[in-house]
Amino acid sequence: MQTRHQVPESKHFRLEQLAEGVYAVIHIAGGAAIGNAGIVDLGDRTLVYDSLFTPQAGKDLRTAAEVLTGRPVDVVIDSHWHNDHIWGNQAFGAETDIISTAETRRMIVATRGHGAFDTFMAKAAASLEATRAEFEAEKDEGRRRQLAMWVDYHQSVVEAKPILRVRAPNLTFVQRVAFHGTARLAELIPFAGGHTESDAVLFLPREGIAFMSDLLFIEHQPYLAGGDPDRMLETLDQVAQLNPKIVVPGHGPVGGPDALKAMQRYIRTLSGLARRMVAGGEPEANIDQTPMPEPYGDWLFAAFFPVNMHFLYQREKRRQQARVR
């Protein structure tokens, strides 16, 4: 029988203790977490930051939080509306509040009933079969490593599909929220327009720990096309001004403040590449033959590189046309 502070195991994630009562929940290969999460013991209440990709992974997350803190989870925070961070919501009981920004809740409600959601779910098995076949046929180890992540992703969707019920937050906020516990203070800080329409960072001032979800990727290429890269750069600067000692990304290992600069370099490198292509009159089709800059070739989510480049190219093209007018 497990006791308090005995670290539970899951096939979906590993737990990394960052401070007494504070844990990063990090996706492991072959699991259905896909993204990362956090567990914070306030002393008298338990917070969970993001609920992972599937109800199955969310169930393990709930168990881990209950074992580590010795109490039920009081609040789950949805950092933003993307499915790999909120589909685990349903694993938490009715006594657990789900909180997000008002805009994030609006997006969760809007997308769960959207035609694109139905199409995505209908194609889940076919997407898994196609990705698995590509993985098995691939000989290059680097490419196989990239494809393995997407096999995990599509497998997770297939396994979640029969039981998935997208649970929306029942509490929302607009400005900063502070959780005053008997052991620590935790601040929930909203940022608009960087990664999605609305994202929230959970910051522990005393410990200097920032749970950032997809406002930060470490050793993974970020997805830029759903937000505003300029706003993302500003957001990373604002988080840096909090002077965090430890940052937990939405994807990848736990890092330090230098990870914020690495993310900014990625955005600026790709933005500069797109700007030069447009200025030089290169056609957009050339992006698909553009070599990936170093050191990003070794980062996971390599499929996001051409997506990001097309997005940035089109964005720069619109800016150029606006200047001509």
Coordinates of C-alpha atoms in Angstrom, one line a residue:
M1 CA 0.0 0.0 0.0
Q2 CA 1.3 3.4 -1.0
T3 CA 1.9 6.1 1.6
R4 CA 2.3 9.8 1.4
H5 CA 5.4 11.0 -0.4
Q6 CA 6.0 7.5 -1.9
V7 CA 6.4 8.4 -5.5
P8 CA 3.8 6.6 -7.7
E9 CA 4.8 5.2 -11.1
S10 CA 2.9 5.7 -14.4
K11 CA 3.6 4.4 -17.9
H12 CA 2.5 7.9 -19.1
F13 CA 4.9 10.2 -17.2
R14 CA 7.7 10.5 -14.7
L15 CA 7.6 12.7 -11.7
E16 CA 10.4 15.2 -10.9
Q17 CA 10.5 16.8 -7.5
L18 CA 11.4 20.5 -7.8
A19 CA 10.9 21.5 -4.2
E20 CA 9.1 20.0 -1.1
G21 CA 5.6 19.5 -2.3
V22 CA 6.2 20.6 -5.9
Y23 CA 6.5 18.2 -8.8
A24 CA 6.9 18.4 -12.5
V25 CA 5.0 15.7 -14.4
I26 CA 7.0 14.9 -17.6
H27 CA 5.8 12.9 -20.5
I28 CA 7.7 9.7 -21.3
A29 CA 8.0 7.9 -24.6
G30 CA 5.3 5.4 -25.2
G31 CA 2.9 7.1 -22.8
A32 CA -0.3 9.1 -23.4
A33 CA 0.6 12.2 -21.4
I34 CA 2.1 13.9 -24.5
G35 CA 2.4 17.2 -22.7
N36 CA 3.7 18.0 -19.2
A37 CA 1.9 19.0 -16.0
G38 CA 2.5 20.1 -12.5
I39 CA 1.5 19.1 -8.9
V40 CA 1.7 21.8 -6.2
D41 CA 0.9 21.2 -2.5
L42 CA -0.1 24.5 -1.0
G43 CA -0.1 23.0 2.4
D44 CA -3.9 22.9 2.9
R45 CA -4.9 22.4 -0.8
T46 CA -3.6 20.7 -3.9
L47 CA -3.3 22.2 -7.3
V48 CA -2.7 20.4 -10.6
Y49 CA -1.5 22.4 -13.5
D50 CA -2.8 20.9 -16.8
S51 CA -4.4 17.5 -16.9
L52 CA -2.5 15.8 -19.8
F53 CA -3.8 14.4 -23.1
T54 CA -6.1 11.5 -22.2
P55 CA -8.4 10.5 -19.4
Q56 CA -6.1 7.5 -18.8
A57 CA -3.1 9.7 -18.3
G58 CA -5.3 12.1 -16.3
K59 CA -6.3 9.3 -14.0
D60 CA -2.7 8.5 -13.2
L61 CA -2.0 12.2 -12.6
R62 CA -4.9 12.4 -10.1
T63 CA -3.6 9.3 -8.3
A64 CA -0.1 10.7 -8.2
A65 CA -1.3 14.0 -6.8
E66 CA -3.5 12.4 -4.1
V67 CA -0.7 10.0 -3.0
L68 CA 2.0 12.7 -2.9
T69 CA -0.1 15.3 -1.0
G70 CA -2.3 12.9 1.0
R71 CA -5.6 14.7 0.0
P72 CA -7.9 15.0 -3.0
V73 CA -7.1 17.5 -5.8
D74 CA -8.9 20.8 -5.1
V75 CA -8.1 22.7 -8.3
V76 CA -7.0 21.7 -11.8
I77 CA -5.7 24.6 -13.9
D78 CA -6.2 24.5 -17.7
S79 CA -3.3 26.6 -19.1
H80 CA -4.8 26.9 -22.5
W81 CA -7.4 25.1 -24.7
H82 CA -5.2 22.7 -26.7
N83 CA -6.3 19.0 -26.3
D84 CA -3.0 17.6 -25.2
H85 CA -3.3 19.7 -22.0
I86 CA -7.0 19.4 -21.1
W87 CA -8.4 16.0 -22.1
G88 CA -7.4 14.6 -18.8
N89 CA -9.9 16.9 -17.0
Q90 CA -12.6 14.3 -16.9
A91 CA -10.4 12.0 -14.7
F92 CA -11.0 14.4 -11.7
G93 CA -14.0 14.2 -9.6
A94 CA -16.9 16.7 -9.3
E95 CA -15.4 18.0 -6.1
T96 CA -12.4 19.3 -8.1
D97 CA -12.7 22.7 -9.6
I98 CA -11.4 23.3 -13.1
I99 CA -10.1 26.9 -13.6
S100 CA -8.9 28.7 -16.7
T101 CA -9.0 32.2 -18.2
A102 CA -12.5 33.1 -19.6
E103 CA -11.1 33.0 -23.1
T104 CA -9.6 29.5 -22.7
R105 CA -13.0 28.2 -21.4
R106 CA -14.7 29.8 -24.4
M107 CA -12.3 28.0 -26.8
I108 CA -12.7 24.6 -25.0
V109 CA -16.5 24.9 -25.3
A110 CA -16.4 26.1 -28.9
T111 CA -13.9 23.4 -30.2
R112 CA -15.5 20.4 -28.5
G113 CA -18.6 20.8 -30.6
H114 CA -16.8 21.9 -33.7
G115 CA -16.9 20.0 -37.0
A116 CA -13.1 19.9 -37.1
F117 CA -13.2 18.0 -33.8
D118 CA -15.5 15.4 -35.2
T119 CA -13.4 15.0 -38.3
F120 CA -10.2 14.7 -36.2
M121 CA -11.7 11.9 -34.1
A122 CA -13.2 10.1 -37.1
K123 CA -9.8 9.9 -38.7
A124 CA -8.0 8.8 -35.5
A125 CA -7.5 5.1 -36.4
A126 CA -6.5 5.9 -40.0
S127 CA -4.0 8.5 -38.8
L128 CA -2.5 6.0 -36.4
E129 CA -2.2 3.3 -39.0
A130 CA -0.6 5.6 -41.5
T131 CA 1.9 7.0 -39.0
R132 CA 2.8 3.5 -37.7
A133 CA 3.4 2.3 -41.2
E134 CA 5.7 5.3 -41.9
F135 CA 7.5 4.6 -38.6
E136 CA 8.1 0.9 -39.5
A137 CA 9.3 1.7 -43.0
E138 CA 11.7 4.4 -41.9
K139 CA 15.4 3.4 -41.6
D140 CA 16.9 6.7 -40.3
E141 CA 17.0 6.7 -36.5
G142 CA 16.5 10.4 -36.2
R143 CA 13.4 10.3 -38.3
R144 CA 12.2 7.2 -36.4
R145 CA 12.5 9.1 -33.2
Q146 CA 10.4 11.9 -34.6
L147 CA 7.7 9.5 -35.9
A148 CA 7.6 7.6 -32.6
M149 CA 6.2 10.7 -30.9
W150 CA 3.4 10.9 -33.4
V151 CA 2.6 7.2 -33.0
D152 CA 2.2 7.9 -29.3
Y153 CA 0.0 10.8 -30.1
H154 CA -2.4 9.0 -32.5
Q155 CA -2.4 5.9 -30.3
S156 CA -3.5 8.1 -27.4
V157 CA -6.4 9.5 -29.4
V158 CA -7.6 6.1 -30.4
E159 CA -7.5 4.8 -26.8
A160 CA -9.2 7.9 -25.5
K161 CA -11.9 8.1 -28.1
P162 CA -14.4 5.6 -26.6
I163 CA -14.5 7.2 -23.2
L164 CA -13.6 10.9 -23.9
R165 CA -15.9 13.5 -22.5
V166 CA -14.4 17.0 -22.9
R167 CA -14.9 18.7 -19.5
A168 CA -14.8 22.5 -19.5
P169 CA -13.7 24.7 -16.6
N170 CA -16.3 25.7 -14.1
L171 CA -14.3 28.7 -12.8
T172 CA -12.8 31.4 -14.9
F173 CA -10.6 34.5 -14.3
V174 CA -9.4 37.5 -16.3
Q175 CA -6.6 39.0 -14.2
R176 CA -4.0 37.4 -11.9
V177 CA -5.2 34.9 -9.3
A178 CA -3.3 34.2 -6.1
F179 CA -3.7 30.9 -4.1
H180 CA -2.6 31.6 -0.5
G181 CA -1.8 28.2 1.1
T182 CA -0.4 27.4 4.5
A183 CA 2.8 26.2 2.9
R184 CA 3.2 28.5 -0.1
L185 CA 1.8 31.1 -2.4
A186 CA 1.0 30.3 -6.0
E187 CA 0.1 32.9 -8.6
L188 CA -1.8 32.2 -11.8
I189 CA -0.8 34.8 -14.5
P190 CA -2.6 35.2 -17.8
F191 CA -0.9 36.1 -21.1
A192 CA -2.9 36.8 -24.2
G193 CA -2.0 36.0 -27.8
G194 CA 1.4 34.3 -27.6
H195 CA 0.8 30.6 -28.1
T196 CA -3.0 30.7 -28.3
E197 CA -5.7 33.3 -27.7
S198 CA -5.0 33.0 -23.9
D199 CA -2.4 31.1 -21.8
A200 CA -1.7 31.0 -18.1
V201 CA 1.5 30.6 -16.2
L202 CA 1.6 29.2 -12.7
F203 CA 4.4 30.9 -10.7
L204 CA 5.6 30.1 -7.2
P205 CA 7.4 33.2 -6.1
R206 CA 9.2 31.8 -3.0
E207 CA 10.7 28.9 -4.9
G208 CA 11.2 30.7 -8.2
I209 CA 9.3 28.0 -10.2
A210 CA 7.3 28.8 -13.3
F211 CA 5.0 26.2 -14.9
M212 CA 4.6 27.6 -18.4
S213 CA 2.9 24.9 -20.5
D214 CA 3.2 25.7 -24.2
L215 CA 4.5 29.2 -23.7
L216 CA 7.8 27.3 -23.5
F217 CA 9.2 24.3 -25.3
I218 CA 12.5 22.7 -24.4
E219 CA 14.4 20.5 -26.9
H220 CA 11.1 20.5 -28.9
Q221 CA 10.2 22.8 -31.8
P222 CA 7.3 25.0 -30.7
Y223 CA 4.1 25.4 -32.7
L224 CA 3.9 29.1 -33.7
A225 CA 1.1 29.1 -36.2
G226 CA -1.7 29.4 -33.6
G227 CA -0.5 32.6 -32.0
D228 CA 1.6 35.8 -32.4
P229 CA 5.4 35.3 -32.4
D230 CA 6.0 38.9 -31.5
R231 CA 3.7 38.5 -28.5
M232 CA 5.4 35.3 -27.6
L233 CA 8.8 37.1 -27.5
E234 CA 7.2 39.7 -25.2
T235 CA 5.7 37.1 -23.0
L236 CA 9.0 35.3 -22.6
D237 CA 10.5 38.6 -21.5
Q238 CA 7.8 39.1 -19.0
V239 CA 8.3 35.7 -17.5
A240 CA 12.0 36.3 -17.4
Q241 CA 11.3 39.4 -15.3
L242 CA 9.8 37.2 -12.6
N243 CA 13.4 35.8 -12.2
P244 CA 12.4 32.1 -12.2
K245 CA 15.1 29.6 -11.2
I246 CA 13.3 26.6 -12.7
V247 CA 10.9 26.6 -15.7
V248 CA 8.6 23.7 -16.7
P249 CA 7.7 23.6 -20.4
G250 CA 4.7 22.2 -22.0
H251 CA 6.9 19.7 -23.8
G252 CA 10.4 18.7 -23.0
P253 CA 12.6 18.4 -19.8
V254 CA 12.6 20.9 -16.9
G255 CA 15.0 23.7 -17.5
G256 CA 16.4 27.0 -16.2
P257 CA 16.1 30.6 -17.3
D258 CA 18.4 30.1 -20.3
A259 CA 15.5 28.0 -21.8
L260 CA 13.5 31.2 -22.2
K261 CA 16.3 32.7 -24.3
A262 CA 16.7 29.5 -26.3
M263 CA 13.0 29.7 -27.2
Q264 CA 13.4 33.4 -28.2
R265 CA 16.4 32.5 -30.4
Y266 CA 14.3 29.9 -32.2
I267 CA 11.5 32.4 -33.0
R268 CA 14.0 35.1 -34.1
T269 CA 16.0 32.6 -36.2
L270 CA 12.9 31.4 -38.1
S271 CA 11.4 34.9 -38.4
G272 CA 14.7 36.1 -39.9
L273 CA 14.9 33.3 -42.3
A274 CA 11.3 33.9 -43.5
R275 CA 12.0 37.7 -43.8
R276 CA 15.1 37.1 -46.0
M277 CA 13.1 34.7 -48.2
V278 CA 10.4 37.2 -48.8
A279 CA 12.9 40.1 -49.3
G280 CA 14.8 38.0 -51.8
G281 CA 11.7 37.1 -53.8
E282 CA 12.0 33.4 -53.0
P283 CA 8.8 31.4 -53.6
E284 CA 7.1 29.9 -50.6
A285 CA 7.4 26.5 -52.1
N286 CA 11.2 26.7 -51.4
I287 CA 10.4 26.3 -47.7
D288 CA 9.9 22.5 -48.1
Q289 CA 13.5 22.2 -49.3
T290 CA 14.9 24.6 -46.8
P291 CA 17.4 22.9 -44.4
M292 CA 16.7 23.1 -40.8
P293 CA 19.0 25.5 -38.9
E294 CA 21.2 24.2 -36.2
P295 CA 20.7 23.1 -33.4
Y296 CA 17.0 22.5 -34.2
G297 CA 17.5 19.4 -36.3
D298 CA 17.8 17.3 -33.1
W299 CA 14.7 18.8 -31.5
L300 CA 11.5 16.8 -31.4
F301 CA 8.4 18.0 -33.3
A302 CA 10.5 18.5 -36.4
A303 CA 7.3 18.5 -38.4
F304 CA 6.5 21.9 -36.9
F305 CA 9.5 23.5 -38.7
P306 CA 7.9 23.7 -42.2
V307 CA 4.5 24.6 -40.6
N308 CA 6.1 27.4 -38.7
M309 CA 8.1 28.6 -41.7
H310 CA 5.0 28.8 -44.0
F311 CA 3.2 30.7 -41.3
L312 CA 6.0 33.2 -40.8
Y313 CA 6.5 33.5 -44.6
Q314 CA 2.9 34.4 -45.2
R315 CA 2.9 36.8 -42.2
E316 CA 6.0 38.6 -43.6
K317 CA 4.4 38.7 -47.1
R318 CA 1.3 40.4 -45.6
R319 CA 3.5 42.9 -43.8
Q320 CA 5.5 43.6 -47.0
Q321 CA 2.3 44.2 -48.9
A322 CA 0.9 46.5 -46.2
R323 CA 4.1 48.6 -46.4
V324 CA 3.7 48.9 -50.2
R325 CA 0.2 50.2 -49.8

